[in-house]
Short mmCIF file of C-alpha atoms in Angstrom, two decimals:
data_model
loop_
_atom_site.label_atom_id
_atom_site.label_comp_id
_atom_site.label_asym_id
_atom_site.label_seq_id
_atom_site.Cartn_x
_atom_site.Cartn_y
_atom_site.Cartn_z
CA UNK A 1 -56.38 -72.92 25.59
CA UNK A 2 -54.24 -71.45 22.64
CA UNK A 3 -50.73 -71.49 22.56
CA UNK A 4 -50.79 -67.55 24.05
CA UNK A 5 -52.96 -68.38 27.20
CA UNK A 6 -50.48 -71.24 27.74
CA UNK A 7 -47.52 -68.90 27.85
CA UNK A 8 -49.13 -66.07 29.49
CA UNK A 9 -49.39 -68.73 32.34
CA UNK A 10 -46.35 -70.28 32.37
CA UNK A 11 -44.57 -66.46 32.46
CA UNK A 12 -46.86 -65.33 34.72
CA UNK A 13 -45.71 -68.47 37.36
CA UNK A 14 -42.52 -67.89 36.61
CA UNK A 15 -42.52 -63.83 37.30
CA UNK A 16 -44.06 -64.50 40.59
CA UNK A 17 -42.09 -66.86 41.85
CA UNK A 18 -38.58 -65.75 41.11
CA UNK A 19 -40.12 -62.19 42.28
CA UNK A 20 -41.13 -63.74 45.68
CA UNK A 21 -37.78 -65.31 45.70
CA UNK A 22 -35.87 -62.87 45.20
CA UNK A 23 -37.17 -61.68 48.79
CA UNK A 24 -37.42 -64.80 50.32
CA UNK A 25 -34.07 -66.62 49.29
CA UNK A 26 -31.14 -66.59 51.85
CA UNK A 27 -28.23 -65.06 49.92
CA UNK A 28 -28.11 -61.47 48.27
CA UNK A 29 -26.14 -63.33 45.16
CA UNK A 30 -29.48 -65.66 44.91
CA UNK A 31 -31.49 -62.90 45.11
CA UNK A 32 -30.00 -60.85 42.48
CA UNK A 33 -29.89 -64.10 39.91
CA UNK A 34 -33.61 -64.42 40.41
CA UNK A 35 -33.31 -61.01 39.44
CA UNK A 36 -32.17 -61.82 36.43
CA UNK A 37 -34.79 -64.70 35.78
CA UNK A 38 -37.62 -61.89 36.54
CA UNK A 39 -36.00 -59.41 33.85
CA UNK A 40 -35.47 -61.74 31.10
CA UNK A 41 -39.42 -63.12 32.00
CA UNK A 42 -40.49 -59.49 31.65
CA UNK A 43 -38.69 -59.48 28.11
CA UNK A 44 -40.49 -62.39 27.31
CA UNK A 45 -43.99 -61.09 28.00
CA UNK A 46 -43.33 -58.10 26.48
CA UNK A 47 -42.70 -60.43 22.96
CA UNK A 48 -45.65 -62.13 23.73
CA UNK A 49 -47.76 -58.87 24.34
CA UNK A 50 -46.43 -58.24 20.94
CA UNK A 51 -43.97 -55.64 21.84
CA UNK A 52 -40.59 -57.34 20.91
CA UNK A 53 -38.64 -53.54 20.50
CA UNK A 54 -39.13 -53.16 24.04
CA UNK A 55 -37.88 -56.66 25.02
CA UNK A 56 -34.86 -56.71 23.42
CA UNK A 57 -34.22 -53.35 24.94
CA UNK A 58 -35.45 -54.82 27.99
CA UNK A 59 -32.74 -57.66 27.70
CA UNK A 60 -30.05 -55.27 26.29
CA UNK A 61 -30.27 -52.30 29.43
CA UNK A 62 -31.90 -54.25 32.09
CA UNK A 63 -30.14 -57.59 32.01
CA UNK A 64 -26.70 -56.43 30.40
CA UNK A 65 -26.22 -53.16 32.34
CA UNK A 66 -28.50 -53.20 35.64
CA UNK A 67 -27.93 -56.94 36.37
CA UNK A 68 -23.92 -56.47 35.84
CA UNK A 69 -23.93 -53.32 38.24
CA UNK A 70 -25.83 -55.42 40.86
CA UNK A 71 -23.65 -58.37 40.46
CA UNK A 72 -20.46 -56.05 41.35
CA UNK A 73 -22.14 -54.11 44.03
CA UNK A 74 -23.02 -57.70 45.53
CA UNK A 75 -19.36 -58.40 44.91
CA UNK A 76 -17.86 -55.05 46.51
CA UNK A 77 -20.14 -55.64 49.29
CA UNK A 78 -19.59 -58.91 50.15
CA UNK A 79 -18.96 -60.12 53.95
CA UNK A 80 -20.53 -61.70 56.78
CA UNK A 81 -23.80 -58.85 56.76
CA UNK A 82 -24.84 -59.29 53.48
CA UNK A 83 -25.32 -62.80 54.14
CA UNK A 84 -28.74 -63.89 56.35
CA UNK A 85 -27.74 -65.27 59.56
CA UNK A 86 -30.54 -66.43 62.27
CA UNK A 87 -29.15 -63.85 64.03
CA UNK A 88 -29.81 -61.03 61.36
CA UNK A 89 -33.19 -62.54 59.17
CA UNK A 90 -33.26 -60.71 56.13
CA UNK A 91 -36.85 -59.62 57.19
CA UNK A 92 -37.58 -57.74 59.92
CA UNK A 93 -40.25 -60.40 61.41
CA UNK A 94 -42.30 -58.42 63.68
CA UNK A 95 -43.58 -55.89 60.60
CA UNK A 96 -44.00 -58.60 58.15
CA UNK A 97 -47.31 -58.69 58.35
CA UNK A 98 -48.42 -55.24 58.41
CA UNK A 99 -46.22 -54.68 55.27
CA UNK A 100 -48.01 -57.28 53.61
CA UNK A 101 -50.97 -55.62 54.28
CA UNK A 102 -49.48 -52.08 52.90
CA UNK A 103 -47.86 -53.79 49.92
CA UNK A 104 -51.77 -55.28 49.15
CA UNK A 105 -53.54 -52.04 49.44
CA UNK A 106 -51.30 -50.40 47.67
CA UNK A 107 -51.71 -52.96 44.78
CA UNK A 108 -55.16 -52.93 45.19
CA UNK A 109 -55.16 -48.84 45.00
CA UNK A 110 -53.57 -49.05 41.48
CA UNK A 111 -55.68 -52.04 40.45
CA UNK A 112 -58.65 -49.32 41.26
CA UNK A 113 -57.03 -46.40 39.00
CA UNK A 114 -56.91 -49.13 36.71
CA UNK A 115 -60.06 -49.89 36.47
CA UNK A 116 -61.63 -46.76 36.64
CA UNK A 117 -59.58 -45.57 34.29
CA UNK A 118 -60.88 -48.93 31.84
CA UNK A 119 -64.24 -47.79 32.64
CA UNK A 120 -63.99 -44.30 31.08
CA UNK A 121 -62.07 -45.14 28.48
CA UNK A 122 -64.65 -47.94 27.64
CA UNK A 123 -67.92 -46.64 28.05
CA UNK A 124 -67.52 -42.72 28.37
CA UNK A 125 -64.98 -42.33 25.14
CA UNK A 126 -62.73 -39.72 26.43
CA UNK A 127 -59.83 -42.14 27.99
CA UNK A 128 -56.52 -40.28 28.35
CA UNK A 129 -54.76 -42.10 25.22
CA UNK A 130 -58.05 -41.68 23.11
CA UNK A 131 -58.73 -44.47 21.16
CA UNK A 132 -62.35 -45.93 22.11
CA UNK A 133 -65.55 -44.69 20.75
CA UNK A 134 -67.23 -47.00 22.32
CA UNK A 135 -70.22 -45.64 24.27
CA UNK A 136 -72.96 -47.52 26.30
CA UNK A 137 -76.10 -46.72 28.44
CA UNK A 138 -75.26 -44.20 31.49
CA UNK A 139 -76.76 -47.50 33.36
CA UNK A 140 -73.81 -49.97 32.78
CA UNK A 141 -72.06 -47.34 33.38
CA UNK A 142 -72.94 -46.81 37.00
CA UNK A 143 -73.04 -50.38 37.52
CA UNK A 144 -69.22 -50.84 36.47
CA UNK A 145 -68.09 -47.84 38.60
CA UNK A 146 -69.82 -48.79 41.92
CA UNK A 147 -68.29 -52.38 40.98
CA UNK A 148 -64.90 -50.64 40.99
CA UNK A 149 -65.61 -48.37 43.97
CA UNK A 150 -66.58 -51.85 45.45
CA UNK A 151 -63.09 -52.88 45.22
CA UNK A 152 -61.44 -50.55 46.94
CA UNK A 153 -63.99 -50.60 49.33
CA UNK A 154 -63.43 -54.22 50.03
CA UNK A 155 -59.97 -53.20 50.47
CA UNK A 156 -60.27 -51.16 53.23
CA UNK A 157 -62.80 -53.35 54.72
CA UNK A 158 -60.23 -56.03 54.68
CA UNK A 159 -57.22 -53.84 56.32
CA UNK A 160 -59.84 -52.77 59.13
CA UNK A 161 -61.02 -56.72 59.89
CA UNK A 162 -56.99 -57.07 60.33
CA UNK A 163 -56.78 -54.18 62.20
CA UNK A 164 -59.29 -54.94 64.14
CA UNK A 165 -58.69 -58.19 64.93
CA UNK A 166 -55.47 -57.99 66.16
CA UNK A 167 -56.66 -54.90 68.55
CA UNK A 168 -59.17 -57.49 69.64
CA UNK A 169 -55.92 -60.12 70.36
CA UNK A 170 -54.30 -57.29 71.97
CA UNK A 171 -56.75 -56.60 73.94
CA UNK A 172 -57.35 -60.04 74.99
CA UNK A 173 -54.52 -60.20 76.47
CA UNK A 174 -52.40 -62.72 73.52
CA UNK A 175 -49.74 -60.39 72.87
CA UNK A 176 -46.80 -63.36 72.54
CA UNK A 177 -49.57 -65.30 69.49
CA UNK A 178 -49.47 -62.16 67.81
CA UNK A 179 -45.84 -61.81 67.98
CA UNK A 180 -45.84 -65.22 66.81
CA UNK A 181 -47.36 -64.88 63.73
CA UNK A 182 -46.87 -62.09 62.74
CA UNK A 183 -43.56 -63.11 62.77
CA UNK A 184 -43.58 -65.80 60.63
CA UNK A 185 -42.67 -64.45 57.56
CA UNK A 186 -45.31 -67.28 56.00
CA UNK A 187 -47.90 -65.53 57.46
CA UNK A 188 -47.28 -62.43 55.96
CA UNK A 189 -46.83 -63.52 52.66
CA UNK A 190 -49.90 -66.21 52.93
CA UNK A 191 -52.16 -62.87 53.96
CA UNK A 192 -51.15 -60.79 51.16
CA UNK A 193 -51.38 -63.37 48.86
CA UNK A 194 -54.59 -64.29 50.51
CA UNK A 195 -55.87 -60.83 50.21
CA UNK A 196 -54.52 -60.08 46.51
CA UNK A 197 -55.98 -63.36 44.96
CA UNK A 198 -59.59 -62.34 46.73
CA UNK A 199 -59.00 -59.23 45.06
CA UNK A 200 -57.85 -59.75 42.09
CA UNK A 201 -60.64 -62.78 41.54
CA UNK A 202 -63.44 -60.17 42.24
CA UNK A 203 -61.96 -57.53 39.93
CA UNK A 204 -62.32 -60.24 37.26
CA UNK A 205 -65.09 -61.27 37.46
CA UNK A 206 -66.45 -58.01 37.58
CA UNK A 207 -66.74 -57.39 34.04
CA UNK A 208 -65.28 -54.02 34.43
CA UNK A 209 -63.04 -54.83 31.24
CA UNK A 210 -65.89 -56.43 29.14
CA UNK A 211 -63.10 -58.95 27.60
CA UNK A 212 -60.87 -55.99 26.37
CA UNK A 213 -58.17 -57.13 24.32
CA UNK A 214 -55.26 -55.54 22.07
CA UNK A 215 -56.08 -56.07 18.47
CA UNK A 216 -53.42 -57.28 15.78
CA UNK A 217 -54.21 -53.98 14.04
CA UNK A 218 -53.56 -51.88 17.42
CA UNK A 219 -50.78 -53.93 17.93
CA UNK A 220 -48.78 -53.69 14.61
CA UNK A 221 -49.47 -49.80 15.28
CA UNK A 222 -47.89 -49.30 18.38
CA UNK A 223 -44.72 -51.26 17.35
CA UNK A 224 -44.32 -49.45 14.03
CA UNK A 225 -40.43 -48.42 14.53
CA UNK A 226 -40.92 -44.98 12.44
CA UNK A 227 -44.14 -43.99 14.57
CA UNK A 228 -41.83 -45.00 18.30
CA UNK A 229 -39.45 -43.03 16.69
CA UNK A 230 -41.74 -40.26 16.01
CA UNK A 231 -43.56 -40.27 19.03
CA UNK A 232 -40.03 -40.01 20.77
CA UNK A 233 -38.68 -37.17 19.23
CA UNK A 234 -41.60 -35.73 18.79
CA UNK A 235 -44.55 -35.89 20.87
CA UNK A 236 -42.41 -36.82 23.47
CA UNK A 237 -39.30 -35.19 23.09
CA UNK A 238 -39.54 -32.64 26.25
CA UNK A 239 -39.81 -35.88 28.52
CA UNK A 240 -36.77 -37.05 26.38
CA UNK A 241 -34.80 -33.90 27.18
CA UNK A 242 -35.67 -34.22 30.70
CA UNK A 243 -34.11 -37.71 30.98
CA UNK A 244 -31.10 -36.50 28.89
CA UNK A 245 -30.75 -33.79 32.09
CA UNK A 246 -31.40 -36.26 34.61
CA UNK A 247 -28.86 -39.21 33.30
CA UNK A 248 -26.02 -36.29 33.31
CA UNK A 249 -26.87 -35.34 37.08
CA UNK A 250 -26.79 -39.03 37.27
CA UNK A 251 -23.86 -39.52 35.78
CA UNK A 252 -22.30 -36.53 38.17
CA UNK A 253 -23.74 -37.49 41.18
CA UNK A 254 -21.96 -41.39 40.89
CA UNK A 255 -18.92 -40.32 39.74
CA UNK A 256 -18.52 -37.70 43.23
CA UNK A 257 -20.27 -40.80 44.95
CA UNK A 258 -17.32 -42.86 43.75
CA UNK A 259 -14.64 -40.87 44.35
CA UNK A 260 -12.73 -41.98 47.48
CA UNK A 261 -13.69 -39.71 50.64
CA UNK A 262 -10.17 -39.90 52.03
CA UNK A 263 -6.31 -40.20 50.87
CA UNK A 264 -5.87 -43.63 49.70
CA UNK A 265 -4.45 -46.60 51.52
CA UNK A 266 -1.24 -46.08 49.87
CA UNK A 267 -0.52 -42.27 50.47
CA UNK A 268 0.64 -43.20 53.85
CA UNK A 269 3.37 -45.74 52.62
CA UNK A 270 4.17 -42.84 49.32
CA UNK A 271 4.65 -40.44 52.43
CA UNK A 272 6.77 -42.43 54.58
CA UNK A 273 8.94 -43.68 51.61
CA UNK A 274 9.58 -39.41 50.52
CA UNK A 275 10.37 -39.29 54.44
CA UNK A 276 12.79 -41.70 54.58
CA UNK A 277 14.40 -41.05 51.18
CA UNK A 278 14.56 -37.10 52.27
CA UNK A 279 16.08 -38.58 55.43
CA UNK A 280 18.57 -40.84 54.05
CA UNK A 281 19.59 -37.80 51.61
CA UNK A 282 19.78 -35.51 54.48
CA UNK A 283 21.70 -37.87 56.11
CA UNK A 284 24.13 -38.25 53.06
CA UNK A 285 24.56 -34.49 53.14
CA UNK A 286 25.80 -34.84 56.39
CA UNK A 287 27.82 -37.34 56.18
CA UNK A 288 29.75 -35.84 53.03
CA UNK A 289 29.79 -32.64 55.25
CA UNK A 290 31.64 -34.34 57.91
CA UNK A 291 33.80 -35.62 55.64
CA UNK A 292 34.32 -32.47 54.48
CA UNK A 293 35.03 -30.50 57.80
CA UNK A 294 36.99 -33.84 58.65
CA UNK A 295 39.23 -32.94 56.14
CA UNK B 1 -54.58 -62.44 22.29
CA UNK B 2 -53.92 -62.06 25.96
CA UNK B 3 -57.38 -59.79 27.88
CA UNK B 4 -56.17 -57.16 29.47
CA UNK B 5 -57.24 -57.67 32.92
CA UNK B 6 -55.54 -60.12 32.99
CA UNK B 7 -51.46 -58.10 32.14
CA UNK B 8 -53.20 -56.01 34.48
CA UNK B 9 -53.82 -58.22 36.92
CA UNK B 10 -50.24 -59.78 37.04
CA UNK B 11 -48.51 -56.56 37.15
CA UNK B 12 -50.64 -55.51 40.08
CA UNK B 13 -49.54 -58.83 41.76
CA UNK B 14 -45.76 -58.16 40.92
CA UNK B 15 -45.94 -54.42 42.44
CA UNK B 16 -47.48 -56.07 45.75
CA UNK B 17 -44.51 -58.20 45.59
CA UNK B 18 -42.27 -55.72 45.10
CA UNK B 19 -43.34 -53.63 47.85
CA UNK B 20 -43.56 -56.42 50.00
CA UNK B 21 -39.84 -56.88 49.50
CA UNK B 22 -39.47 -53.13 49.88
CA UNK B 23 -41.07 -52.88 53.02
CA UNK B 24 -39.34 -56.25 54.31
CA UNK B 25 -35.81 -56.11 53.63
CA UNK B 26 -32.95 -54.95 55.57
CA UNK B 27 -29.93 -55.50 52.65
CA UNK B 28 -29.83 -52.20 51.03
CA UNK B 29 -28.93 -54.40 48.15
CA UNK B 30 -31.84 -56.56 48.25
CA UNK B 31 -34.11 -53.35 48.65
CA UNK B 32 -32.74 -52.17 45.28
CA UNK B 33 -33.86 -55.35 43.77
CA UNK B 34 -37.25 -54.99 45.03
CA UNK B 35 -37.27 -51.57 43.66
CA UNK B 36 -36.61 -53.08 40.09
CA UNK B 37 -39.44 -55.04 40.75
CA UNK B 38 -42.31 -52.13 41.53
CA UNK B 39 -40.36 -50.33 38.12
CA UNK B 40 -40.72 -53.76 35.98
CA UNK B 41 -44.07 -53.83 37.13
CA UNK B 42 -45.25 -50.59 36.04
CA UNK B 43 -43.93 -51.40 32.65
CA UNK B 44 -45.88 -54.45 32.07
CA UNK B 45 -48.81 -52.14 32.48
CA UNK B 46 -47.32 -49.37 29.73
CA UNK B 47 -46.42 -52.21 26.94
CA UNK B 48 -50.08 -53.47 27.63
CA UNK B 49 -51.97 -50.67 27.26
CA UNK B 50 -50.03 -49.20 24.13
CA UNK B 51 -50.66 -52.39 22.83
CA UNK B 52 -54.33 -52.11 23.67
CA UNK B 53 -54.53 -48.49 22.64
CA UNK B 54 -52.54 -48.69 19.29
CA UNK B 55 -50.29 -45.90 20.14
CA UNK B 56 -46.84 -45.62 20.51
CA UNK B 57 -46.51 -43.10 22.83
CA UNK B 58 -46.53 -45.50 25.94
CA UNK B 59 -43.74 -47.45 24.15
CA UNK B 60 -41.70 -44.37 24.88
CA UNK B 61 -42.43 -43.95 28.04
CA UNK B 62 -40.89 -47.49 28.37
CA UNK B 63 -37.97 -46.63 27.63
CA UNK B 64 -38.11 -43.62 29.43
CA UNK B 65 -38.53 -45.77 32.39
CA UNK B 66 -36.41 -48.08 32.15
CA UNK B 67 -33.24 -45.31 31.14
CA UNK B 68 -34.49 -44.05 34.87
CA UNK B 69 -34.22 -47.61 36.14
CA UNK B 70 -30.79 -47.61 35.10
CA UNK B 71 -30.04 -44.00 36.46
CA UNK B 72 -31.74 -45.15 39.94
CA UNK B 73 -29.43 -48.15 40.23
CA UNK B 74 -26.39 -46.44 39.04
CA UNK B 75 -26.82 -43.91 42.42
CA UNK B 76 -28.23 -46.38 44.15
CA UNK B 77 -25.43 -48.67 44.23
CA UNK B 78 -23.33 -45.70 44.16
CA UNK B 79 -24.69 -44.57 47.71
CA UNK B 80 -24.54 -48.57 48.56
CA UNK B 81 -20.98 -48.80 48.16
CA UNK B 82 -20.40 -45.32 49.78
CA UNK B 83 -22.32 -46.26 52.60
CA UNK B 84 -21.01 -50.12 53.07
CA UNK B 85 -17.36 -48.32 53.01
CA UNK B 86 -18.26 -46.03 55.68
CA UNK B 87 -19.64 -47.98 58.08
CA UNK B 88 -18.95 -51.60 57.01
CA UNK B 89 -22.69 -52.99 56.58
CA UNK B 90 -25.43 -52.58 54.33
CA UNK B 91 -28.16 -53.04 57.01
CA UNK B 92 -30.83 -49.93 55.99
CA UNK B 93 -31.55 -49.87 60.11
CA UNK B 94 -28.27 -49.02 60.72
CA UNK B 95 -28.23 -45.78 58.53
CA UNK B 96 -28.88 -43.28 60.86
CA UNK B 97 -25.80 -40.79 59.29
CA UNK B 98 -28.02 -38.52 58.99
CA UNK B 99 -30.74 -38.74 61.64
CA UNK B 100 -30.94 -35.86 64.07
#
């Protein structure tokens, strides 16, 4: 247990838990502050993944722009419906569960690509970034592929036992039990977590990443300010463009989402003061042309 | 150094809890939130593998995505605000402006 493995840990507990509380917690205020404890944890794994660019830019955007926008939209917002009542959960109980079960597979999906995409960068040298050279037997090979395809497979074995099971309660005849748990939010969470950390166990122990580690060499590499900066106006400078386009359709699209739909609150008072004033000349007018014919 | 399954592992953990929330919540706000989760996720898996790979490429794409995280909440909480003004709630059942 080194120093890194210690952190890694302690990051890692804190990402998930202010992650599942920012779901779980009562008020949307809460919610956005554990927000703001997930961000800055992200900035500090990316330091301790030894990308410390990206982390402060991580702080600098994330936590000093995004998190200041959310705290004033939680501000404009503010009233009796953005706070949870027991009338209004913040979940919607009854699908709970079955969106625990989506959010798994779709983890487990990308946990697949992930692996597969590990395995041919590993063992068949042509990975998408390049960089291995590292070839084994066509044996291992097939062995760490059907390991992955096992995964997935397991994950769709999984969602039909659910499935099927609750057809089975259904069908039985327990509709209100079903109803019950599924609408505990617990039991949603306690499957998915259930199902991820089954997962997640058998993809490592499957030795589909034979150890893989970044190297100090790899490392210093990738975080080399003059090659970021060349890969970014560079390599990557059409992607660049693209997201110069995109931020000024952004920037469009919030400033005619902003604007206020109709007249102000005031234009009604503005109107009725030009009235009256108008009315009060008129009246003047009138009066001095009495005064006038009078004479 | 950290293994790689194991970034890999925790940013597949975070995405299922950021679609959990995604797929759970009824504050338009809150669903935002959950959306920075999925993004923050995502990233964890880009610093790794540059890192991993040696290449700097993925660090751009970083900040590519997190420039698009910014842009997403900017609208996003544009549209928020629009909508909580027009019909006084931020309950995501009770859009149905534009429902046939």
């Amino acid at each position: 247990m080194d120093v890194e493995t210690v952190s890694f840990a302690i990051i890692s507990l804190v990402l998930l838990a202010s992650g599942i509380a920012s779901s779980m917690v009562k008020r949307t205020f809460h919610s956005v502050m554990f927000l703001g404890v997930f961000l800055v944890s992200v900035a500090a794994l990316y330091v301790l993944l030894g990308s410390p660019l990206v982390g402060v830019i991580q702080v600098l955007v994330y936590v000093g722009g995004i998190l200041t926008l959310f705290v004033f939209a939680v501000m404009f917002v503010a009233g009796d419906e953005t706070e949870t009542t027991e009338a209004a959960p913040a979940l919607q109980p009854r699908s709970s569960a079955w969106s625990a079960v989506a959010a798994v597979l779709i983890a487990a999906a990308a946990l697949y690509v992930m692996a597969m995409y590990m395995m041919s960068a590993n063992h068949a040298a042509a990975g998408l970034l390049g960089g291995h050279s590292e070839t084994k037997g066509k044996t291992e090979v097939w062995v760490a592929s059907t390991l992955a395809a096992s995964v997935g497979f397991l994950a769709g074995l999984v969602f039909l036992v659910v499935v099927a099971v609750a057809a089975l309660l259904a069908w039985l005849g327990v509709r209100h039990t079903i109803d019950r748990w599924s609408g505990s939010r617990i039991f949603g969470t306690a499957l998915a977590g259930l199902v991820l950390g089954l997962l997640l166990a058998l993809v490592a122990r499957s030795g589909a990443w034979s150890g893989a580690a970044a190297t100090d060499a790899n490392q210093t590499q990738a975080n080399d300010l003059d090659r970021v900066m060349d890969a970014l106006f560079g390599a990557q400078a059409i992607p660049l463009e693209v997201l110069g386009i995109l931020l000024t359709a952004v920037m469009i699209g919030a400033l005619v989402l902003a604007r206020p739909m109709q007249a102000p609150p005031d234009a009604e008072r503005y109107a009725q003061v030009t009235r009256d004033q108008l009315r009060e000349s008129q009246m003047a007018s009138d009066v001095a042309l009495h005064a006038e014919v009078g004479k | 150094m950290i293994p790689l399954q194991w970034t890999v592992m925790l940013s597949c953990a975070l995405l299922a809890v950021g679609v959990l929330g995604l797929l759970t919540q009824r504050n338009a706000l809150r669903v935002l939130v959950a959306v920075e989760l999925v993004l923050n996720a995502a990233n964890i898996n880009f610093v790794a593998f540059a890192n991993y790979h040696g290449k700097s490429d993925a660090i751009v794409y970083t900040f590519i995505v997190i420039a698009l995280a910014a842009a997403e909440a900017c609208v996003g909480l544009a549209i928020l605000i629009h909508f909580y003004r027009h019909g006084r709630s931020v309950d995501v059942n009770k859009s149905s402006m534009l429902r046939w």
